[in-house]
XYZ file of C-alpha atoms in Angstrom:
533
model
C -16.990 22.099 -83.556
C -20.214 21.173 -84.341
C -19.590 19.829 -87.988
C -16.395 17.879 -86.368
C -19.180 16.273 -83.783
C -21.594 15.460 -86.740
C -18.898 13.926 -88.479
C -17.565 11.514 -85.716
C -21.265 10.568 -85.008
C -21.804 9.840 -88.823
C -18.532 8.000 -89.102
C -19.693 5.560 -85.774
C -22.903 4.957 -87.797
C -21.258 3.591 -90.557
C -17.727 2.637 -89.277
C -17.738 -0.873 -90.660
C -17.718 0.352 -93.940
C -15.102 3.074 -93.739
C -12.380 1.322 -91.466
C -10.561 -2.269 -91.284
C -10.721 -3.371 -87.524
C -8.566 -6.387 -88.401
C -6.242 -4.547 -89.997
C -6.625 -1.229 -87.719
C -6.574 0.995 -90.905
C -9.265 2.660 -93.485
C -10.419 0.606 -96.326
C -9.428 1.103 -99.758
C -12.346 3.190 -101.991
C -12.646 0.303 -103.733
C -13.716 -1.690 -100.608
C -15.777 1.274 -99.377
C -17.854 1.692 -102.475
C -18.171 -2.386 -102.392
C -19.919 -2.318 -98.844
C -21.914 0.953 -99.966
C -23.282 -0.376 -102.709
C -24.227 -3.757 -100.653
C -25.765 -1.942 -98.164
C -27.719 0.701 -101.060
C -28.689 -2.994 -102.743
C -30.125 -4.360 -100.051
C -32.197 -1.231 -98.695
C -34.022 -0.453 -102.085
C -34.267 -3.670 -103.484
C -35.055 -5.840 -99.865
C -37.210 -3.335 -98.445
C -37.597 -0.998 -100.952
C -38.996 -3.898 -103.284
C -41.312 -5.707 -100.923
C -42.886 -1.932 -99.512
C -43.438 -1.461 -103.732
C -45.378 -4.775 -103.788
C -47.587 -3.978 -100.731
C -48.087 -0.041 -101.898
C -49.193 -0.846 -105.317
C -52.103 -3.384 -103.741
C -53.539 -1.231 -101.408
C -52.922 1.695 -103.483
C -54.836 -0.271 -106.608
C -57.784 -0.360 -103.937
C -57.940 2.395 -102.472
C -56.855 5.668 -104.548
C -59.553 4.710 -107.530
C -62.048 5.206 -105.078
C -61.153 8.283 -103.597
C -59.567 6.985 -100.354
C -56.477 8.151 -101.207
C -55.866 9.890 -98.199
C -56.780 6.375 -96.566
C -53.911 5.250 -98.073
C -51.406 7.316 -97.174
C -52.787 6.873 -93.508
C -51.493 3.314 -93.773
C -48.374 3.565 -95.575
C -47.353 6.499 -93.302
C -48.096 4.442 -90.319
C -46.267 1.374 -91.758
C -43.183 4.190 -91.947
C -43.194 5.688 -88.981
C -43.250 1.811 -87.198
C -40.291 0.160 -88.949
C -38.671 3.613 -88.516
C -39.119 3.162 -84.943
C -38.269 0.026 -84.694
C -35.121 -0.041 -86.505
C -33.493 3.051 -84.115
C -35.633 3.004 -80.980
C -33.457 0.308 -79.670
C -29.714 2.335 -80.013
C -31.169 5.555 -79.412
C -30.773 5.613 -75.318
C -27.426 4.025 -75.769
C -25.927 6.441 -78.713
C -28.352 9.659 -77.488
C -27.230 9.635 -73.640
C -25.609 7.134 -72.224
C -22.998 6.630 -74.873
C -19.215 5.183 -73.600
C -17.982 8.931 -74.526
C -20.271 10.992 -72.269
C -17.273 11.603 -69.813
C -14.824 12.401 -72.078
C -16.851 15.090 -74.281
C -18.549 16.435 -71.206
C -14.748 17.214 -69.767
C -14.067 19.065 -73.020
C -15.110 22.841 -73.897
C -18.034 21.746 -75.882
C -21.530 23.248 -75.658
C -23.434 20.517 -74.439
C -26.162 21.500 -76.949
C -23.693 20.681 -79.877
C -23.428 16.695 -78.232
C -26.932 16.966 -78.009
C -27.610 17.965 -81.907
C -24.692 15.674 -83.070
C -26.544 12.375 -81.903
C -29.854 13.770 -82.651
C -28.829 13.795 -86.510
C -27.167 10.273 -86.140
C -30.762 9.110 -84.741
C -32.589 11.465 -86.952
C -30.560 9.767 -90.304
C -30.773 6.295 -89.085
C -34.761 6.584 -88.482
C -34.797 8.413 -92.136
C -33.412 5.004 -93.540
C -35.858 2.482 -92.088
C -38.832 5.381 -93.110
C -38.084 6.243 -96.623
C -37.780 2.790 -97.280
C -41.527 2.474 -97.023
C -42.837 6.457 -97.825
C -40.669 6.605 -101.211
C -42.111 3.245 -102.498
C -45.445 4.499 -101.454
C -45.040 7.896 -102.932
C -43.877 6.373 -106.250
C -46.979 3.589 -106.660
C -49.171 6.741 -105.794
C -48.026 8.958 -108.706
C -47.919 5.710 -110.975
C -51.882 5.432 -109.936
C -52.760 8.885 -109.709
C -50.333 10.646 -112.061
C -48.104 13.185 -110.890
C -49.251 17.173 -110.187
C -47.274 20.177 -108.978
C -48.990 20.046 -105.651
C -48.753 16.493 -105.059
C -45.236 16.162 -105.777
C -44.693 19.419 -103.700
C -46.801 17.663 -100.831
C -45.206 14.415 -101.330
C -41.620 16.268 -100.310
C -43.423 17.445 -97.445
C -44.545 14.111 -96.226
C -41.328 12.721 -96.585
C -40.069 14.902 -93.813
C -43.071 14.969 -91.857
C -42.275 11.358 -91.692
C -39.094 11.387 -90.106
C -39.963 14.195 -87.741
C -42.676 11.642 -85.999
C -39.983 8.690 -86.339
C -37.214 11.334 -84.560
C -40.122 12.217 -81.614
C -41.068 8.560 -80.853
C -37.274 7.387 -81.076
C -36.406 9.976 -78.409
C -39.326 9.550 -76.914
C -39.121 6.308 -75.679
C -35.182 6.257 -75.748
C -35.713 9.470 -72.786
C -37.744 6.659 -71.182
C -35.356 4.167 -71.256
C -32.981 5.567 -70.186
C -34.505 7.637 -67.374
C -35.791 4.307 -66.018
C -32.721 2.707 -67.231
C -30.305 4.798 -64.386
C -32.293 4.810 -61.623
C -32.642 0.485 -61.659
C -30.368 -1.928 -60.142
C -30.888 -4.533 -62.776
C -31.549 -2.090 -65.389
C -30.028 -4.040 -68.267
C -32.489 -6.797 -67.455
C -35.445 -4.649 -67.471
C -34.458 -2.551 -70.439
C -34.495 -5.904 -72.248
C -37.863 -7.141 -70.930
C -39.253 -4.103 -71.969
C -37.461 -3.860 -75.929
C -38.751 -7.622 -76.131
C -41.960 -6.491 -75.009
C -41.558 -4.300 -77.723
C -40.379 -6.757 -80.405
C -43.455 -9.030 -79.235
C -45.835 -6.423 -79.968
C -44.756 -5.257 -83.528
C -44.574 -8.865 -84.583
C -48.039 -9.158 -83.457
C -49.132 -6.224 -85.795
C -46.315 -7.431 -88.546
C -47.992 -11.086 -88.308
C -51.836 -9.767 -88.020
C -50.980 -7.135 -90.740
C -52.453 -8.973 -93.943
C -55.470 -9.566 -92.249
C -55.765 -6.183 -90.937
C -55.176 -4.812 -94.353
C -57.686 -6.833 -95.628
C -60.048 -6.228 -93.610
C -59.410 -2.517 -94.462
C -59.913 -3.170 -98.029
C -63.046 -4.696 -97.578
C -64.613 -2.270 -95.051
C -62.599 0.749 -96.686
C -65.583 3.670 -96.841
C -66.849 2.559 -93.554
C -63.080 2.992 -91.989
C -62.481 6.102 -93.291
C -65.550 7.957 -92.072
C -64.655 6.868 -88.776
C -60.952 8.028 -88.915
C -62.595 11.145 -89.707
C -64.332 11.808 -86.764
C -62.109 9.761 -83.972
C -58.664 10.167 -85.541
C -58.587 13.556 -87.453
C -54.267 13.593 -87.158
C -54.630 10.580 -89.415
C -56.879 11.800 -91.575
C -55.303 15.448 -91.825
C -51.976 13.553 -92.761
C -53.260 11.032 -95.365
C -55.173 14.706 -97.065
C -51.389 15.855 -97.530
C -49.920 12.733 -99.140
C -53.149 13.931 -102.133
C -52.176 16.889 -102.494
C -53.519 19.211 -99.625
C -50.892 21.592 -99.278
C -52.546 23.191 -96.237
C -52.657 19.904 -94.980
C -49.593 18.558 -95.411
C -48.345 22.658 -94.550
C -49.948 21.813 -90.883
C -49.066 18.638 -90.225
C -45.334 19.627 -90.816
C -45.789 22.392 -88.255
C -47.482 20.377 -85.768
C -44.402 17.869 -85.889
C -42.013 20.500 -85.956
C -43.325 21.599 -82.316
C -43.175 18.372 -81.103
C -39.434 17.865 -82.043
C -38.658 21.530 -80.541
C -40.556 20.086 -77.107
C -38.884 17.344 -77.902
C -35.211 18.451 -77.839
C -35.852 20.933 -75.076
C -36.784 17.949 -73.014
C -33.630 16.400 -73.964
C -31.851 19.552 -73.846
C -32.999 19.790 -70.084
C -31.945 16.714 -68.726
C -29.167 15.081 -70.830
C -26.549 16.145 -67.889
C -28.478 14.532 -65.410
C -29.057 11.114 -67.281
C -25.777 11.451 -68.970
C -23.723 11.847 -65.341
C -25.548 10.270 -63.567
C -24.276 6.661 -62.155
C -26.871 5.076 -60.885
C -28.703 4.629 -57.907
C -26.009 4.657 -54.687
C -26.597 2.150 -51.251
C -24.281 2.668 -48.683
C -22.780 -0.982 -48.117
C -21.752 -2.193 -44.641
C -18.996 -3.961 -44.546
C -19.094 -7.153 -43.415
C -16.403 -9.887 -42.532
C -16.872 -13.034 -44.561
C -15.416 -15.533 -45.992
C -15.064 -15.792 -49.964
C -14.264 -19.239 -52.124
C -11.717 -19.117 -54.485
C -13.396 -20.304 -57.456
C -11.012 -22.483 -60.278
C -9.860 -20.370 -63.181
C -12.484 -21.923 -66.107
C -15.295 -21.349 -63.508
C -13.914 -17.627 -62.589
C -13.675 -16.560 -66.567
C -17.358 -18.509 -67.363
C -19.042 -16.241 -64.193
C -17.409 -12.793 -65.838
C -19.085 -14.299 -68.957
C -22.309 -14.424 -67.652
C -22.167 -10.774 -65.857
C -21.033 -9.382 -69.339
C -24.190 -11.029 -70.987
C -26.704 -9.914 -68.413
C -24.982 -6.587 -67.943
C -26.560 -5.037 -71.196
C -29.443 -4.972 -72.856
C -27.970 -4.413 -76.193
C -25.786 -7.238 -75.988
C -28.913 -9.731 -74.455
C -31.641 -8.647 -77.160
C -29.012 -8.670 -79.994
C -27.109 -11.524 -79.581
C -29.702 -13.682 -77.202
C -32.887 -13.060 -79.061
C -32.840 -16.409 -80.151
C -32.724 -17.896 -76.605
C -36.431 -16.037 -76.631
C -37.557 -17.407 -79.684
C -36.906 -20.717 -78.511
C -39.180 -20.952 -75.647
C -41.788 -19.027 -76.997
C -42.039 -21.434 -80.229
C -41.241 -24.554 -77.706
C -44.692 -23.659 -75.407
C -46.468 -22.016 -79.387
C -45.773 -26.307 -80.777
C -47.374 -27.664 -77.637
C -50.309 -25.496 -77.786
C -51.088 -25.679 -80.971
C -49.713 -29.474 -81.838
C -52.777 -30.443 -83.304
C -52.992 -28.147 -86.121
C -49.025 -28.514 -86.829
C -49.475 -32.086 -86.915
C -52.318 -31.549 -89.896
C -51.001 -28.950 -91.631
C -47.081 -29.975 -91.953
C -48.193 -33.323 -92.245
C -50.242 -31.744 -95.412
C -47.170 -30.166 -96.709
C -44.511 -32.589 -96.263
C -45.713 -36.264 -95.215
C -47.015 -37.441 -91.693
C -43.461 -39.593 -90.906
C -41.804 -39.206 -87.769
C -38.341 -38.927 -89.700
C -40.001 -35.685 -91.311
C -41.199 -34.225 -88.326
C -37.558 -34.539 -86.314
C -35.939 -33.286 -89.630
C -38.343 -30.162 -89.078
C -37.473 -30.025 -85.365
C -34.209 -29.973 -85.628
C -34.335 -27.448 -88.453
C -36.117 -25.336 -86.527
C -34.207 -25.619 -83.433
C -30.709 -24.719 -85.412
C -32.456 -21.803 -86.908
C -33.380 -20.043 -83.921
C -29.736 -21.483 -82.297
C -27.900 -19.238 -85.223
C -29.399 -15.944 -83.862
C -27.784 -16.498 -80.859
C -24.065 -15.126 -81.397
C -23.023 -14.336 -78.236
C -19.397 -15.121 -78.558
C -18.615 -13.344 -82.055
C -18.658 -9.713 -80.697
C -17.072 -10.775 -77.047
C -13.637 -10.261 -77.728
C -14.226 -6.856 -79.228
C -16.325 -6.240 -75.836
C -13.533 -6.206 -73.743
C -12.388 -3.117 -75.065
C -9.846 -0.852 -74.118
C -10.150 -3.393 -71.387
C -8.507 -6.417 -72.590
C -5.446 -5.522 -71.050
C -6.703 -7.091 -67.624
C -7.207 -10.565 -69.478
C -3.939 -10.112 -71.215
C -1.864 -9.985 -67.717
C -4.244 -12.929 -66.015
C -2.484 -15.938 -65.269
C -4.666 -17.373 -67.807
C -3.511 -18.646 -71.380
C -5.393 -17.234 -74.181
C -7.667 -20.491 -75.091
C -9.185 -20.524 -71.748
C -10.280 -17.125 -72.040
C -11.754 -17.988 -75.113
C -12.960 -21.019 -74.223
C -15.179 -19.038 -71.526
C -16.556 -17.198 -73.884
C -17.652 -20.124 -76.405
C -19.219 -22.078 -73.297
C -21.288 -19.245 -72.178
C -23.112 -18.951 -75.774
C -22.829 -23.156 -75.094
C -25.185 -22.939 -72.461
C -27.136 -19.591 -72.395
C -28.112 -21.491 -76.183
C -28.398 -25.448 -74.739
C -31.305 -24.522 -71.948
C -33.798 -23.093 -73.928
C -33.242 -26.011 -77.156
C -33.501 -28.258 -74.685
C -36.499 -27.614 -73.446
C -38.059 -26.457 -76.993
C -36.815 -29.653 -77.891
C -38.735 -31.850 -75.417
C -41.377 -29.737 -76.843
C -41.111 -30.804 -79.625
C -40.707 -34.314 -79.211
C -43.852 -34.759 -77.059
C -45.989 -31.986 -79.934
C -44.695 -34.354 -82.962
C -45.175 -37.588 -80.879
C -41.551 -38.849 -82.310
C -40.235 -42.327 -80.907
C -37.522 -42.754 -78.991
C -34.749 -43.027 -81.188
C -35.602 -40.015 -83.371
C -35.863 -38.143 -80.342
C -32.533 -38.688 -78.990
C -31.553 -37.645 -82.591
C -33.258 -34.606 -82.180
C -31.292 -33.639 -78.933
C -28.348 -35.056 -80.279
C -28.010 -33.450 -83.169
C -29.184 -30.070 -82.014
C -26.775 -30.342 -78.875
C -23.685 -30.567 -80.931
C -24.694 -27.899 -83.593
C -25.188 -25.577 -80.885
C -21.507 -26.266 -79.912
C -20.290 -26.195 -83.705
C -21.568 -22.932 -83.908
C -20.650 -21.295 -80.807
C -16.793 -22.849 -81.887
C -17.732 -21.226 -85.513
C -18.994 -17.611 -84.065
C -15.580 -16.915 -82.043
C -13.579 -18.091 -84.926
C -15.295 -15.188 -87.182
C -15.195 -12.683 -83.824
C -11.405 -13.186 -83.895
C -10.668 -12.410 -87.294
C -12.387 -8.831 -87.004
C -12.051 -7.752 -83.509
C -12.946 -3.931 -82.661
C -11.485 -2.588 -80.068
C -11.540 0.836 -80.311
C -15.486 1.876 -79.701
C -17.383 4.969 -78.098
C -20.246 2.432 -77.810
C -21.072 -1.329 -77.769
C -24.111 -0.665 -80.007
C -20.725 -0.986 -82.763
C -19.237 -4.471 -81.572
C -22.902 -5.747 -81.242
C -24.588 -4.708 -84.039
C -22.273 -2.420 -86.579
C -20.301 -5.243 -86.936
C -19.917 -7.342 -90.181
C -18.865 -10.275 -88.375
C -21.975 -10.742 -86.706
C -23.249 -10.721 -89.848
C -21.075 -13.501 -91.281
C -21.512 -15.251 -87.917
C -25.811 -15.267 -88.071
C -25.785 -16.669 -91.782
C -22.916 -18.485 -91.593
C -24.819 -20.516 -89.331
C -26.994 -20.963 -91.372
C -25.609 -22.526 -93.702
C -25.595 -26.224 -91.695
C -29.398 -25.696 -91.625
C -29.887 -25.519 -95.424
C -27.520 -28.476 -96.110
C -29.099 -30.745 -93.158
C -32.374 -30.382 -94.753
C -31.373 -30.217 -98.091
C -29.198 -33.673 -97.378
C -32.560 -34.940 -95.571
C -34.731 -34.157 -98.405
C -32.308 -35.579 -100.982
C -31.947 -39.199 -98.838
C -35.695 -39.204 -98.237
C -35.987 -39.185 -102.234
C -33.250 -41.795 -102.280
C -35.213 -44.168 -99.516
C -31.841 -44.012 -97.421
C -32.976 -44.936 -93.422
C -33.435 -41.869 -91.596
C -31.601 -43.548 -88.659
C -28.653 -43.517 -90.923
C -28.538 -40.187 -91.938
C -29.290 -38.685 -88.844
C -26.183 -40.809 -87.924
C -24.128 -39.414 -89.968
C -24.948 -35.776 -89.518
C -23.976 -36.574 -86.083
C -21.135 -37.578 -86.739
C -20.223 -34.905 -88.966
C -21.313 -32.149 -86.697
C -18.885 -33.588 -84.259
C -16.044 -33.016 -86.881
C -16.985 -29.956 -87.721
C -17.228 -28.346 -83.919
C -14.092 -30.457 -83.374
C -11.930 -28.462 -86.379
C -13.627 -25.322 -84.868
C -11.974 -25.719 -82.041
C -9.141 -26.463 -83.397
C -8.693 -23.720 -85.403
C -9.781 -21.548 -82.281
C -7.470 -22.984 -80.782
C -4.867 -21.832 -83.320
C -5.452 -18.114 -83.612
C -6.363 -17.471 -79.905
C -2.932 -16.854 -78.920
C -1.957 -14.375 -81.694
C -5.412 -12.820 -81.809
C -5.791 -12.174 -77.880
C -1.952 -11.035 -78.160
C -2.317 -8.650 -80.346
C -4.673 -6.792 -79.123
């Protein structure tokens, strides 16, 4: 039973590279080994290469001198964060409060083999993001330091110590999601203030990280007598990455008693976070009157309660609504210093500076993909839209206007920003708006077109639609695709002397063509797509 578990949670993990939700069938091995490889290309060479880069610097620095330990300190650290990061934000959602709760809880299953199925899924998932960084850094060590018996032997040791912190914190703070998570009203809303809380604060570190590490490099004896003394756990742990084996021994052990805490935490109250429903009110009923609302205006409301409904569908398909009030209130701030430095870089004309804006703008505007995984949100669901007096456009339709203006508030208002931070003139301003307006519609058009060729319907847990879905992935760079041939076309006609005016003109007009054979062609596979279903 328990291997059968393990399996379905491995196959959920990676279910976009096994099965065909368009065509409702497995993939070919051909197919499968083409997405495996993709995804094996862009781990070790993406990450892989970049954590290389950054391991051989500091290692270059630091293991000559005999801060080797030091080293390992930071590199671990870096590992156990993007580990973290990259499955803290599924964990409550696939550990207990996944859409199958109810139906393996009604079967004869030990609850502790539910429990220990997920725990892997997290476990592997966390492994990914953490090896990325502790294999690279194990690798430049030896290539510095030659390789021994014991620190090749401690260096296996680490690599699971590694994961075992990643695991704890990942449940950790997943346990305290979701605890908080079922006992809120709005808990979606919250869950999502807190994640972007999150977010905001290992951006900070990502952003402040070269100067931090440079800082370390320079003050690198002083640093690690202090770790020494006020932060032994690091220092025991960077002693096993040299080749302490009692070190490394203990540090395993100590991590190995904080996952058994940890999983007899979770052991002790999955039931009551995975049963229970939330906190009750006892409503009086009252006699009033209600409004009967036009159809367009009844699907665009179930829109919006969808959206704000769940934090996984709000941080991963909304994050750039975030981004673009943050940078809009970051360019008024620090205007000034953007004015000197991009003017530095590319030229102090106002053409250049609404070119920029309205880069910038469509940038953040393609991270927000709200209606490519909508469709496949409905579920086993979609049966109550399919016997709605409704035709199939308009239901679609509600979708696309919902990403229309959850996207068109925010790059408004970053664009005003922007206009009054770059000091642009009228007419490039109303460029600005214009042109970002209707690629914010082109692209909401362009995300349900790709959401409609792969809907999935069949899922245990949105975390699949949202993020395990290769057409959000299609739908995020296909977007951005406009923004690299609007500046690329900008750069080419400033070379050229062609008026701005003009070309800004013209990529008006053919954003307008493009949303409009968008829709179109949305408006062509609707029927067939919401029909078969």
């Amino acid at each position: 039973m328990l291997k059968t578990l393990v399996k379905k949670q491995l196959y959920e993990l990676f279910r976009a590279y096994f099965f065909d939700a368009k065509k409702n069938k497995m993939r070919s091995k051909g197919q499968i080994a083409g997405f495996i490889t993709f995804f094996v290309v862009v781990i070790v060479i993406c990450l892989g290469g970049m954590f290389t880069a950054i391991s051989l610097s500091t290692g270059k620095q630091l293991i000559p001198v005999g801060l080797g330990w030091l080293y390992f300190a930071i590199m671990g650290g870096m590992a156990v964060a993007l580990g973290a990061f990259g499955s803290v934000f599924n964990t409550y959602s696939s550990l207990f409060l996944a859409k199958d709760n109810d139906l393996l809880l009604s079967m004869p299953i030990p609850v502790k083999y539910i429990i220990n199925s997920r725990l892997l899924s997290v476990y592997l998932l966390g492994a990914l993001y953490a090896w990325s960084v502790m294999i690279p850094a194990e690798i430049s060590y030896f290539i510095i330091a030659g390789v021994a018996f014991k620190t090749f032997l401690c260096a296996l040791i680490m690599l699971i110590t590694v994961t075992l912190i990643v695991l704890v914190l990942s449940c950790f703070l997943g346990w305290i999601v979701a605890k908080v998570s079922v006992k809120l009203k709005n808990k979606s809303i919250i869950t999502a203030f807190i994640s972007l809380v999150f977010i905001a604060a290992y951006y900070f570190f990502y952003f402040k990280a070269s100067a931090l590490l440079s800082y370390i490099m320079e003050n690198a004896n002083s640093i690690g007598q202090t770790l020494k003394v006020k932060a032994f756990p690091l220092y025991l742990f960077g002693q096993g990455g040299v080749g302490n084996v009692i070190a490394a021994i203990s540090t395993l052990c100590i991590f190995i008693v904080l996952f058994l805490a940890t999983w007899m935490l979770i052991e002790k109250s999955f039931l009551s976070i995975a049963t229970t429903s939330g906190p009750g009110k006892k409503l009086v009923y009252k006699n009033k009157e209600f409004k009967a609302q036009p159809v367009d205006a009844a699907l665009l409301s179930k829109e919006f309660a969808r959206f704000v409904s769940s934090a996984n569908y709000m941080l991963n398909c909304g994050l750039g609504i975030v981004m673009l009030l943050i940078v809009g209130i970051l360019v008024l701030i620090k205007s000034d210093y953007l004015l000197l430095h991009m003017g530095r870089t590319f030229g102090k004309g106002s053409d250049i500076f609404a070119a920029l804006a309205i880069l910038m703008i469509g940038s953040m505007n393609a991270m927000n993909d709200m209606a490519t995984p909508s469709i496949s949100l409905e579920g086993k669901n979609i049966w109550l839209l399919q016997s709605l007096p409704v035709t199939p456009f308009q239901i679609v339709r509600a979708k696309v206007r919902m990403q229309v203006i959850v996207s068109l508030i925010p790059s408004i208002f970053c664009a005003i920003c922007m206009i009054i931070a770059f000091h642009l003139p009228v007419g490039m301003a109303i460029f600005v708006l214009a042109v970002s307006a209707i690629f914010i519609v082109m692209v909401a058009y362009f995300d349900m077109w790709v959401g409609m060729e792969r809907p999935i319907m069949n899922w245990s847990t949105e975390v699949i639609p949202i993020k395990q879905n290769l057409s959000v992935l299609v739908a995020i760079f296909g977007s951005w695709v406009p923004c690299v041939i609007f500046i690329g076309g900008f750069a080419l006609s400033h070379f050229l002397k062609v008026n701005a005016y003009i070309y800004f003109g013209v990529m008006t007009v053919l954003g307008l063509i493009f949303a409009y054979i968008f829709r179109l062609i949305v408006k062509k596979k609707c029927q067939k797509c919401i029909e078969s279903l």
